[in-house]
Short mmCIF file of C-alpha atoms in Angstrom, two decimals:
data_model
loop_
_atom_site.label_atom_id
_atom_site.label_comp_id
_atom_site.label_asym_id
_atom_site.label_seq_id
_atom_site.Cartn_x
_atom_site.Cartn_y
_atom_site.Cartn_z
CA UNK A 6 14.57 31.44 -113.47
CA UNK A 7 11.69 32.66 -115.74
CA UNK A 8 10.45 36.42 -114.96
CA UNK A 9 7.63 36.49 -113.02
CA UNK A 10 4.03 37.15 -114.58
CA UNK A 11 2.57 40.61 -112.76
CA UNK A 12 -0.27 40.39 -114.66
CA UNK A 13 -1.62 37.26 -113.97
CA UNK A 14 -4.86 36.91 -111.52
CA UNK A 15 -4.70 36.82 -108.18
CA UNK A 16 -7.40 34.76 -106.82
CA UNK A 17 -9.68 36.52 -104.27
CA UNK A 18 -11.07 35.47 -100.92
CA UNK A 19 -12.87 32.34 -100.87
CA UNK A 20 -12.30 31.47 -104.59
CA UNK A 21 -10.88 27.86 -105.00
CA UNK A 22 -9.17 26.26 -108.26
CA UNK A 23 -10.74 24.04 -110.01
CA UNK A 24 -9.61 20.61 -110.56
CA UNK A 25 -6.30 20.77 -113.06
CA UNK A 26 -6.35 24.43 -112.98
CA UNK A 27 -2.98 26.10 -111.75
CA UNK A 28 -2.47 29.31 -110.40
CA UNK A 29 0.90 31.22 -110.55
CA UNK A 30 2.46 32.71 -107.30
CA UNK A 31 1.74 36.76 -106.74
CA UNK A 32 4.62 38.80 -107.50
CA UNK A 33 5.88 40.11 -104.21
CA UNK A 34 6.91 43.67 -104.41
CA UNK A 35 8.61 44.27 -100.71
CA UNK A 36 12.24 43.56 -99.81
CA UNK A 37 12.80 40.19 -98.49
CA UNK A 38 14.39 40.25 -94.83
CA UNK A 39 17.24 37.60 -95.91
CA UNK A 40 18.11 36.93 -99.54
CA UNK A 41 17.66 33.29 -100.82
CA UNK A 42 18.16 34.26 -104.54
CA UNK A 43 15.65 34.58 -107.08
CA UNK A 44 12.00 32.50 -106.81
CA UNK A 45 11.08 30.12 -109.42
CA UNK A 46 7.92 29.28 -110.68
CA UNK A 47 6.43 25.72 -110.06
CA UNK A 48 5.61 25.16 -113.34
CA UNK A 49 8.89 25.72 -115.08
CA UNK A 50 9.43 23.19 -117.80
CA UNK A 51 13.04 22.08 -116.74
CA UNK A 52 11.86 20.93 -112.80
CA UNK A 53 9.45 19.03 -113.82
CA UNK A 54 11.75 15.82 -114.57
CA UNK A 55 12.50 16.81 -110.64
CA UNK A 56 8.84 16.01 -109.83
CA UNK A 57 7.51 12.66 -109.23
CA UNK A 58 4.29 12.30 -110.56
CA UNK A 59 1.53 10.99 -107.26
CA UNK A 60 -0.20 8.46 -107.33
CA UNK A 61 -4.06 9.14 -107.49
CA UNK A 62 -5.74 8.92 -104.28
CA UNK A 63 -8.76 6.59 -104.49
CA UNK A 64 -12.40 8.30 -105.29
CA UNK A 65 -15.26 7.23 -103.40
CA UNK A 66 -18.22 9.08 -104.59
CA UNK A 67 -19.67 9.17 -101.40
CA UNK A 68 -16.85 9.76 -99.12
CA UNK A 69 -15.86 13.40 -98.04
CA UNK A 70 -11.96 13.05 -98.04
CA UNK A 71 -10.29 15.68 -95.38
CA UNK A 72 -7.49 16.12 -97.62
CA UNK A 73 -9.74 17.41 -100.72
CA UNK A 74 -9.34 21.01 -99.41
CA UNK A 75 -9.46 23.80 -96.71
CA UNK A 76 -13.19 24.31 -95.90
CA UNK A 77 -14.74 27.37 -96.91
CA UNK A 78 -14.34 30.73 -95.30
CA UNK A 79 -16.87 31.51 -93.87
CA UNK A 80 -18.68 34.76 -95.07
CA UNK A 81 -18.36 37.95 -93.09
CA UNK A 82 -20.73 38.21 -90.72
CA UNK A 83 -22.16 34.80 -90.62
CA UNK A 84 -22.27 32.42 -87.87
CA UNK A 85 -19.38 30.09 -86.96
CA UNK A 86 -20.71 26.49 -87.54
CA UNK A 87 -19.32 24.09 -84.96
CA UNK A 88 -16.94 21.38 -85.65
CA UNK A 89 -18.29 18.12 -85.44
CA UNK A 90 -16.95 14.41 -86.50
CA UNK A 91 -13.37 15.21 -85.07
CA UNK A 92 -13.27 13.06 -81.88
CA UNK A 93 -9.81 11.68 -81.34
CA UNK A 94 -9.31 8.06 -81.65
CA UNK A 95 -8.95 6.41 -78.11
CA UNK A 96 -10.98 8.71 -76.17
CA UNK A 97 -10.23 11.79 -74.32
CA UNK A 98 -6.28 12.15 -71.90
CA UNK A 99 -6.71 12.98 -68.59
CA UNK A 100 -4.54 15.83 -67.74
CA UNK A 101 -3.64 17.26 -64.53
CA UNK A 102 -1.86 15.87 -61.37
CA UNK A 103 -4.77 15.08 -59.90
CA UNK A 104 -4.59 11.03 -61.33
CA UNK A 105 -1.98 8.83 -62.16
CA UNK A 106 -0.96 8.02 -65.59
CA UNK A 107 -3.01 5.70 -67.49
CA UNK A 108 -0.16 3.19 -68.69
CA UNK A 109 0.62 0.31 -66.45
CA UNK A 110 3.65 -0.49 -65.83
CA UNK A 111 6.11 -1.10 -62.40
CA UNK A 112 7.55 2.35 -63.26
CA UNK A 113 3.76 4.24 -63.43
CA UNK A 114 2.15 2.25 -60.37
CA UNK A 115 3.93 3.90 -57.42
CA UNK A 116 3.84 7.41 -56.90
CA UNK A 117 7.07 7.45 -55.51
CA UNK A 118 9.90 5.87 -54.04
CA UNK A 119 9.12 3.69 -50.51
CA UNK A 120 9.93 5.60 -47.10
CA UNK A 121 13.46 4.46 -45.44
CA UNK A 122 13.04 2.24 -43.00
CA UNK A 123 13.23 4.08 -38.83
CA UNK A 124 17.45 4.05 -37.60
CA UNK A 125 17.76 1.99 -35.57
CA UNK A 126 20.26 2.62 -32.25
CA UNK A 127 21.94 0.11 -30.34
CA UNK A 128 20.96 -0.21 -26.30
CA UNK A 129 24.18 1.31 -25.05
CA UNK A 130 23.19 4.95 -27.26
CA UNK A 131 19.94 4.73 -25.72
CA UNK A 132 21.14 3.89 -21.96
CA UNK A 133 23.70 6.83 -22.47
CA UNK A 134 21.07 9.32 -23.85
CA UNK A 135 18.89 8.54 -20.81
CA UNK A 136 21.85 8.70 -18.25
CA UNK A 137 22.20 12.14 -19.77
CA UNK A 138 19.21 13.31 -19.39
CA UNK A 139 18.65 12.58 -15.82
CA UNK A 140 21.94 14.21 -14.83
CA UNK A 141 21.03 17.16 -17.34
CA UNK A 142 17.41 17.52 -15.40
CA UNK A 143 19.07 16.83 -12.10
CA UNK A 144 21.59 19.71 -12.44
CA UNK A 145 18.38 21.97 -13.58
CA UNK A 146 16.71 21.23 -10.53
CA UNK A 147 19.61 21.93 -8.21
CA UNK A 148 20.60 25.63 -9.98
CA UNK A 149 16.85 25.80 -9.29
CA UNK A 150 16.60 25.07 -5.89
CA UNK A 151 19.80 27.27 -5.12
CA UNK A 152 18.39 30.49 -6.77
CA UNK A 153 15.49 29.95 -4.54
CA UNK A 154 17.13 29.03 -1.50
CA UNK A 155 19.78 32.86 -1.87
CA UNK A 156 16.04 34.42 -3.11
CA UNK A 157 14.17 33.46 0.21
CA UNK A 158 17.46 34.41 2.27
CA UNK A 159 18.29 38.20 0.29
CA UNK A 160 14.02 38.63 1.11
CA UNK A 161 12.90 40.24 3.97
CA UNK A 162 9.70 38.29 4.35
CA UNK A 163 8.45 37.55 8.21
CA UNK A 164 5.65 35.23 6.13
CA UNK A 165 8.24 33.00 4.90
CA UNK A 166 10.59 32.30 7.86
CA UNK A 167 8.84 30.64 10.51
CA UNK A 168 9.68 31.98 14.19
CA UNK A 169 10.27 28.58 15.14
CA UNK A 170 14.19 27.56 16.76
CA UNK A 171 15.22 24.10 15.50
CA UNK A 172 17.48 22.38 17.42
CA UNK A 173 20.82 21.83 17.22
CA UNK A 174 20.26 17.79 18.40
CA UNK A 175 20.53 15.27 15.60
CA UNK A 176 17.78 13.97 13.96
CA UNK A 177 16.96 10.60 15.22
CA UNK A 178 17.08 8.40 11.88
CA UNK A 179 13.80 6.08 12.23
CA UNK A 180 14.81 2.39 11.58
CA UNK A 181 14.09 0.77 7.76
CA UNK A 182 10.18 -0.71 7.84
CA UNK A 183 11.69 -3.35 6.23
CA UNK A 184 14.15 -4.33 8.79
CA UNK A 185 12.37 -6.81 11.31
CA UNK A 186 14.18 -6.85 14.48
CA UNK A 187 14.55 -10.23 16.52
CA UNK A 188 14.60 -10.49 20.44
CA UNK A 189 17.36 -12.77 21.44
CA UNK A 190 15.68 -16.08 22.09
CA UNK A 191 15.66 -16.96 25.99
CA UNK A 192 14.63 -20.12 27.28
CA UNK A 193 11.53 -20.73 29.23
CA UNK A 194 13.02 -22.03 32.33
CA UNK A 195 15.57 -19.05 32.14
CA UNK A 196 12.73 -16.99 31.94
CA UNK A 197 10.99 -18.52 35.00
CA UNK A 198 13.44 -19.18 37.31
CA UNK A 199 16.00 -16.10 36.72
CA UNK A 200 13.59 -13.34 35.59
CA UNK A 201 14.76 -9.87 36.45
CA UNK A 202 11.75 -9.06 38.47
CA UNK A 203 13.34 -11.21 41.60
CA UNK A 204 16.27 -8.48 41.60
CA UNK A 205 13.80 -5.00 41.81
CA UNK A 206 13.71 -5.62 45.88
CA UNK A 207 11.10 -4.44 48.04
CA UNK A 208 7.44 -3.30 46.87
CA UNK A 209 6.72 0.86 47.69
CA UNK A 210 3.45 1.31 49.45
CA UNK A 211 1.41 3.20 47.74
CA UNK A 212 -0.25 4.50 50.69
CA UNK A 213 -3.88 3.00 49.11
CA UNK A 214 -6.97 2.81 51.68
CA UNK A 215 -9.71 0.22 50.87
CA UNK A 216 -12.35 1.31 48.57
CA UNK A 217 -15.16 3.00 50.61
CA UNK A 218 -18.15 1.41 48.13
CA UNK A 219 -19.95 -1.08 49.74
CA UNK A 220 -20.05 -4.16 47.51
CA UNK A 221 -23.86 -4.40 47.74
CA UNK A 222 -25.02 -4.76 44.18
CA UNK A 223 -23.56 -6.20 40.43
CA UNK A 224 -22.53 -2.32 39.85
CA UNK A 225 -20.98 -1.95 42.93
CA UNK A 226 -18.82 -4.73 43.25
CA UNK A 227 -17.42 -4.04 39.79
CA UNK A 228 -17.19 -0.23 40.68
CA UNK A 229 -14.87 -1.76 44.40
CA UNK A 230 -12.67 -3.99 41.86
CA UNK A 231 -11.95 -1.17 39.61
CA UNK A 232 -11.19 1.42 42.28
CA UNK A 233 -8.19 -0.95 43.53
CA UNK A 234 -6.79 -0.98 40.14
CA UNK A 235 -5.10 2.54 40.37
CA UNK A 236 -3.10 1.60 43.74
CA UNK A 237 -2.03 -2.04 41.75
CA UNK A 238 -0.83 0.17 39.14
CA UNK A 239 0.69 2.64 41.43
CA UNK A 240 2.48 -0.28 43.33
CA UNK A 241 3.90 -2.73 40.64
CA UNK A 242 4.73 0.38 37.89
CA UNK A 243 7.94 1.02 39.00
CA UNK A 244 8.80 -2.81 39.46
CA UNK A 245 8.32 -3.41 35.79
CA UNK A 246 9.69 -0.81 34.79
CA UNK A 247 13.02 -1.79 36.60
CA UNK A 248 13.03 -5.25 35.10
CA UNK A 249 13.06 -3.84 32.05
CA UNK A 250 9.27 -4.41 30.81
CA UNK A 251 6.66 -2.59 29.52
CA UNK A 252 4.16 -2.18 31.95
CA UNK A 253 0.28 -1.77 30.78
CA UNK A 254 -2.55 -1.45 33.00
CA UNK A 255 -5.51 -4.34 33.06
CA UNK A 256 -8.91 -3.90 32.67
CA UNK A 257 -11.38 -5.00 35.01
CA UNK A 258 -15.47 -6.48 33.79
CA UNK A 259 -17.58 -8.63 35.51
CA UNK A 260 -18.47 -12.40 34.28
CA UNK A 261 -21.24 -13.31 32.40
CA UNK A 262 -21.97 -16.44 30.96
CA UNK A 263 -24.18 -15.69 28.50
CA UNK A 264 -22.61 -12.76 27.24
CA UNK A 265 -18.78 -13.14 27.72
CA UNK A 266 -16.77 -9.76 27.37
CA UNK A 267 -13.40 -12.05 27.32
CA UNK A 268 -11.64 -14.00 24.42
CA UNK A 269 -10.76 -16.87 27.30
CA UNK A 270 -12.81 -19.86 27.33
CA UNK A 271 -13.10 -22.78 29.81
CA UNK A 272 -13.77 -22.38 33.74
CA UNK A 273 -15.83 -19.82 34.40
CA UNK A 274 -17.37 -20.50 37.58
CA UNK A 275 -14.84 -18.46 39.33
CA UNK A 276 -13.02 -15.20 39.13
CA UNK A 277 -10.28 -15.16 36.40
CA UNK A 278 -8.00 -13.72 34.66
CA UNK A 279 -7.39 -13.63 30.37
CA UNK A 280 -3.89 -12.77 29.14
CA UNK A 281 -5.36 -12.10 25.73
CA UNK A 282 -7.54 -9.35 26.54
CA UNK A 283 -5.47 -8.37 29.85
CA UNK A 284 -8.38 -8.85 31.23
CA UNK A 285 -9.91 -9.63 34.84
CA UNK A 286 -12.98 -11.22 34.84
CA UNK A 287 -14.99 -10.89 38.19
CA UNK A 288 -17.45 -13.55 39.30
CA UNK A 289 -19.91 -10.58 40.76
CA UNK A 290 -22.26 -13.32 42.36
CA UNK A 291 -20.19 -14.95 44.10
CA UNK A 292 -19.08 -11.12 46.13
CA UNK A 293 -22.95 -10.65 46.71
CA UNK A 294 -23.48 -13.53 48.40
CA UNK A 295 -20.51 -13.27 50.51
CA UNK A 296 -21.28 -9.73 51.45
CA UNK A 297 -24.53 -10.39 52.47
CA UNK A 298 -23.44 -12.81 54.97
CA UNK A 299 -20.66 -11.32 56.18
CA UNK A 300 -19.62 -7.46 54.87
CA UNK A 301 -16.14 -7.68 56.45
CA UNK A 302 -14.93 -11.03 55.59
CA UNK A 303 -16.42 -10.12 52.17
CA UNK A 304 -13.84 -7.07 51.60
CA UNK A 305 -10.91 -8.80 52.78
CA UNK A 306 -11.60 -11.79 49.92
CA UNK A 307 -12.31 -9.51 47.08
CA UNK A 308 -8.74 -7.55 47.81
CA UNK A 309 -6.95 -10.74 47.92
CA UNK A 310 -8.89 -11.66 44.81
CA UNK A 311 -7.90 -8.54 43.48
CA UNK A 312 -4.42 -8.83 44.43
CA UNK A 313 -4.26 -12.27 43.00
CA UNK A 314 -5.47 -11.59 39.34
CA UNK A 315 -3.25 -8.93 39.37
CA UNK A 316 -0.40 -11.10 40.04
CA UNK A 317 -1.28 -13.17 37.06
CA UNK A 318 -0.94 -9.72 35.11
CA UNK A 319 2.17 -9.23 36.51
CA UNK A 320 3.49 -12.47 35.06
CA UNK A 321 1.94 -11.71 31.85
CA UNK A 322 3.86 -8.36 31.37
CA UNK A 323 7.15 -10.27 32.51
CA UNK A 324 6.51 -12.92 30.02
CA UNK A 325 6.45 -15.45 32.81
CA UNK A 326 2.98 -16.72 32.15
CA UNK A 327 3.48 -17.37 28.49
CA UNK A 328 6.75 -19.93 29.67
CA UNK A 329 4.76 -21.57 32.30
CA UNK A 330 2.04 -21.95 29.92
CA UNK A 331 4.50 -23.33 27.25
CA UNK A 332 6.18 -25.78 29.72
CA UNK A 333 2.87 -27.17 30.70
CA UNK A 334 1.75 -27.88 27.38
CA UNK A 335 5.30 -29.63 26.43
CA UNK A 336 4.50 -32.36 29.18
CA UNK A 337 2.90 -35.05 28.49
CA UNK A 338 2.60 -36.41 32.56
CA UNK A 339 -0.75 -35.64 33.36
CA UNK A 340 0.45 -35.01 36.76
CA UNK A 341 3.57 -32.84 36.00
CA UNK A 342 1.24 -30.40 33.70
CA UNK A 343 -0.88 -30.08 37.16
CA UNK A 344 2.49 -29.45 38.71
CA UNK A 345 3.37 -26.31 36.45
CA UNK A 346 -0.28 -24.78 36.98
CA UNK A 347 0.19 -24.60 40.66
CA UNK A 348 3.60 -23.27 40.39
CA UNK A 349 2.08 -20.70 38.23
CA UNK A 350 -0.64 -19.73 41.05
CA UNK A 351 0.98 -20.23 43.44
CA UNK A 352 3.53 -17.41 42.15
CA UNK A 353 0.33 -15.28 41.67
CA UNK A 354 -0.78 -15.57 44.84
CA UNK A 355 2.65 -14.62 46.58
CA UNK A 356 2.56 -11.44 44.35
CA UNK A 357 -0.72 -10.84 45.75
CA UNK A 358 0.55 -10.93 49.32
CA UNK A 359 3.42 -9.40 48.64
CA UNK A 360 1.52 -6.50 47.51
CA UNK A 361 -1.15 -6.50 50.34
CA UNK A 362 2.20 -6.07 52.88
CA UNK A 363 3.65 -3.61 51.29
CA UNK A 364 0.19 -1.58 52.04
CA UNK A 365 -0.75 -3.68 55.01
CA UNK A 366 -1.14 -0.19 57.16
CA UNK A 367 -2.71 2.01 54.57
CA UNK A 368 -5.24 -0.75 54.49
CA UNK A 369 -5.69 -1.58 57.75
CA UNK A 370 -4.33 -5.27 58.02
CA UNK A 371 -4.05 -5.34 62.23
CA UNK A 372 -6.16 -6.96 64.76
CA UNK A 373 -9.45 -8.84 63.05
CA UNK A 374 -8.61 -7.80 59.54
CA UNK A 375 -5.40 -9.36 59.64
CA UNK A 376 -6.63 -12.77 61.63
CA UNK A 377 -9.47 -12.85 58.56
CA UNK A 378 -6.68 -12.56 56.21
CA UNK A 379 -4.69 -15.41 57.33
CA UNK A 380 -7.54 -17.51 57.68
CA UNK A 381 -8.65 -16.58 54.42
CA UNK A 382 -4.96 -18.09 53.17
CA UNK A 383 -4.37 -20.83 55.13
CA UNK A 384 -7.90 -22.48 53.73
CA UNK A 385 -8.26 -21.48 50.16
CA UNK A 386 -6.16 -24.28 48.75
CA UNK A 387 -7.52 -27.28 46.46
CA UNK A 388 -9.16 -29.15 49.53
CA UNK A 389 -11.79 -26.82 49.22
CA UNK A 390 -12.42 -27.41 45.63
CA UNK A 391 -15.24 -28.71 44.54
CA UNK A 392 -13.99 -30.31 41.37
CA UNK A 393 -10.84 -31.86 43.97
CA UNK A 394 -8.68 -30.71 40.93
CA UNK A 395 -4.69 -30.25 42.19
CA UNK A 396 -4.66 -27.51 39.75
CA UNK A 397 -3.86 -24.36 42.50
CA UNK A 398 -1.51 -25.88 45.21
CA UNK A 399 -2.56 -26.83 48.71
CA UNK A 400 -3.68 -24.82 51.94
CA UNK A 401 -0.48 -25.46 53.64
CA UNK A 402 1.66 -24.48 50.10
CA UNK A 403 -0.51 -21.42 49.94
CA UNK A 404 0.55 -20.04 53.50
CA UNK A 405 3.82 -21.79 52.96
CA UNK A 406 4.39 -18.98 49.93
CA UNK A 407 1.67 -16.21 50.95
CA UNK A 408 3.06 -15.54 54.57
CA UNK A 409 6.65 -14.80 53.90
CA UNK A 410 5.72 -12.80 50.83
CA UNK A 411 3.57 -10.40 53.07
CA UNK A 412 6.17 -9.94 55.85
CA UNK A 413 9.34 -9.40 53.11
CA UNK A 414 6.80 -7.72 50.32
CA UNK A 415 9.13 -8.58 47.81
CA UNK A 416 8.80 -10.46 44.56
CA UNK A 417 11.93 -12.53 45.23
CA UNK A 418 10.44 -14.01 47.83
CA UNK A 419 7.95 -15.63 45.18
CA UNK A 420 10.10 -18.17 42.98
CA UNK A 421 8.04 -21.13 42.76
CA UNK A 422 9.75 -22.35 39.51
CA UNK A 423 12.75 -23.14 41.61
CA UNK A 424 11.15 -24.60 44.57
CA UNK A 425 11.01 -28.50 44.62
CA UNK A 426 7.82 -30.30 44.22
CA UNK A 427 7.41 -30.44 47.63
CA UNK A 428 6.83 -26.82 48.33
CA UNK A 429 4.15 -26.16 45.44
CA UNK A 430 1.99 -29.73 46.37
#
């Protein structure tokens, strides 16, 4: 290598060669950190076979090539000029995280991979799970109730034990809502001919005395009727009770044809009574005209009136009238369905006596009272209806059942539903 040349010129700051003009390296004059031998100069003679000559880059007059040079330092002191004319080709890259990539492609469209799809458990995990949890929860609530049940019974609180005894019984178990239970069926003639009032025996006196009210007005004769209903009640009680029945007490209104206070429809001239309502229905007028003629004669028919409706209650509570009712209705004999409706007052009627006997000195039935009694029975039968309708049984069948029934004031004495058709004509 050729020694170097200290003395040649260093070029200052801001001095460029001219075109053609070379310029030797400066002569370094510091130890190098690593040797790599001794430098060469660029213009030694025997590299320049090593050096391929370039080809001349093309001269446009007008053209300001980037590759003609560094720019000129600027001066100390002076202003930095701004670059301009260096916008990149393509526009400006978005950087950041905030945007997706601008390159399309499958692999740049999604941001990343798609969710797995929910597991999926079979029914029989899931029943299990559940099971569990219910006898997890179920074994919470009884530690619970136990640590409250020792806490209330280590307490000494007055506030929380009542001073109440319970009983040692059993608790009665109340029968399933659900559950509808069925009477065993018995037939209507069953019913009617071997009903289990005919076995209570003899009627109790009740030791009843006849109303004192004097039947003299609409008020008063309904205020007479409803004072005997507390000695009916007293009288056939116990009998229902002992033929196994549920006994219920009637209620007593007067008739009125323009404003009915029953559910019953159909004859209304006379006193009746309605097993819907359990109802007796009083023909008020009827009384009032009676009592004006004749105040005695008047008493003794209301109490057999009385008596009588409440014998028609009777039946009702001992299902009686319902079967008589039922039988007429399956005939189709005009004459046989008049048959059954006398039985059934007939029956009535005997109750009625039955009951006046039992109280026959409590009310007074000796001497005159008791001759206007049986000639009240003996002629109260159809003849002496105005319609003529066979519907209540004749004079001689009322006395035929009415008599005996006061003398033996029992209801066995009053089975019309066995007699033949004879006795109830």
């Amino acid at each position: 290598m050729p020694d170097e040349k200290p003395d040649a010129a260093v070029p200052g700051a801001g001095h460029f060669l001219a075109e053609g003009e070379s310029t030797p390296l400066p002569t370094v004059n510091r130890a190098q950190p690593i040797a790599l031998g001794k430098a060469r100069a660029l213009t030694d003679p025997g590299e320049s076979a090593l050096r391929r000559k370039a080809r001349p880059l093309p001269v446009d007059p007008e053209a300001v090539s980037v590759y003609s040079g560094p720019p000129a330092a600027p001066l100390p002191g002076a202003p930095t000029t701004p670059l301009t004319g260096t916008r990149r080709t393509g526009g400006a890259r978005r950087v950041g995280w905030n945007r997706p990539y601008s390159r399309a492609g499958a692999q740049y469209t999604q941001i990343g991979p798609p969710p797995p799809p929910p597991r999926q458990y079979s029914k029989a995990v899931i029943a299990g799970l559940s099971a569990l949890t219910l006898v997890v929860t179920a074994s919470v609530g009884v530690a619970c109730f136990k640590a409250i049940s020792s806490y209330d019974s280590s307490v000494d609180s007055p506030l929380s034990r009542p001073s109440v005894h319970k009983s040692t019984a059993p608790i009665p178990t109340p029968p399933d809502p659900t559950v509808t239970v069925t009477e065993p069926y018995v037939p209507n003639l069953v019913r009617l001919q071997k009903n289990e009032i005919y076995k209570t025996g003899k009627l109790a006196s009740a030791n009843c005395k006849e109303p004192s009210i004097k039947p003299n007005s609409q008020s008063a004769i309904l205020e007479y009727y409803q004072a005997m209903v507390p000695c009916l009640d007293d009288v056939w009680a116990p009998v229902i009770k002992k033929a196994k029945y549920t006994f219920r007490s009637p209620k007593v209104v007067l008739k009125s044809p323009k404003l009915p206070q029953t559910s019953c429809t159909g004859d209304t001239d006379t006193t009746y009574y309605c097993p819907t309502d359990e109802t007796i229905s009083i023909d008020w007028q009827d009384d009032l005209k009676r009592y004006k003629q004749s105040p005695l004669d008047a008493r003794m028919w209301m109490m057999s009136t009385m008596a009588h409706e409440y014998g028609h209650h009777v039946q009702e509570m001992t299902e009686m009238l319902t079967a008589s009712w039922s039988q007429e209705a399956g005939e189709k004999n005009a004459a046989k369905k008049l048959e059954w409706s006398r039985r059934t007052e007939l029956q009535a009627s005997c109750f009625g006596a039955a009951f006046l006997g039992a109280n026959k000195a409590s009310f007074g039935y000796s001497g005159t009272r008791l001759k206007i009694w049986e000639f009240q029975t003996k002629h109260s039968g159809d003849e002496y209806n105005p319609k003529k309708e066979r519907d209540h049984g004749s004079r001689a069948s009322q006395w035929f059942w009415g008599g005996p029934a006061f003398k033996s004031t029992s209801p066995a004495s009053c089975n019309t539903f066995t007699a033949s058709p004879k006795r109830v004509g």
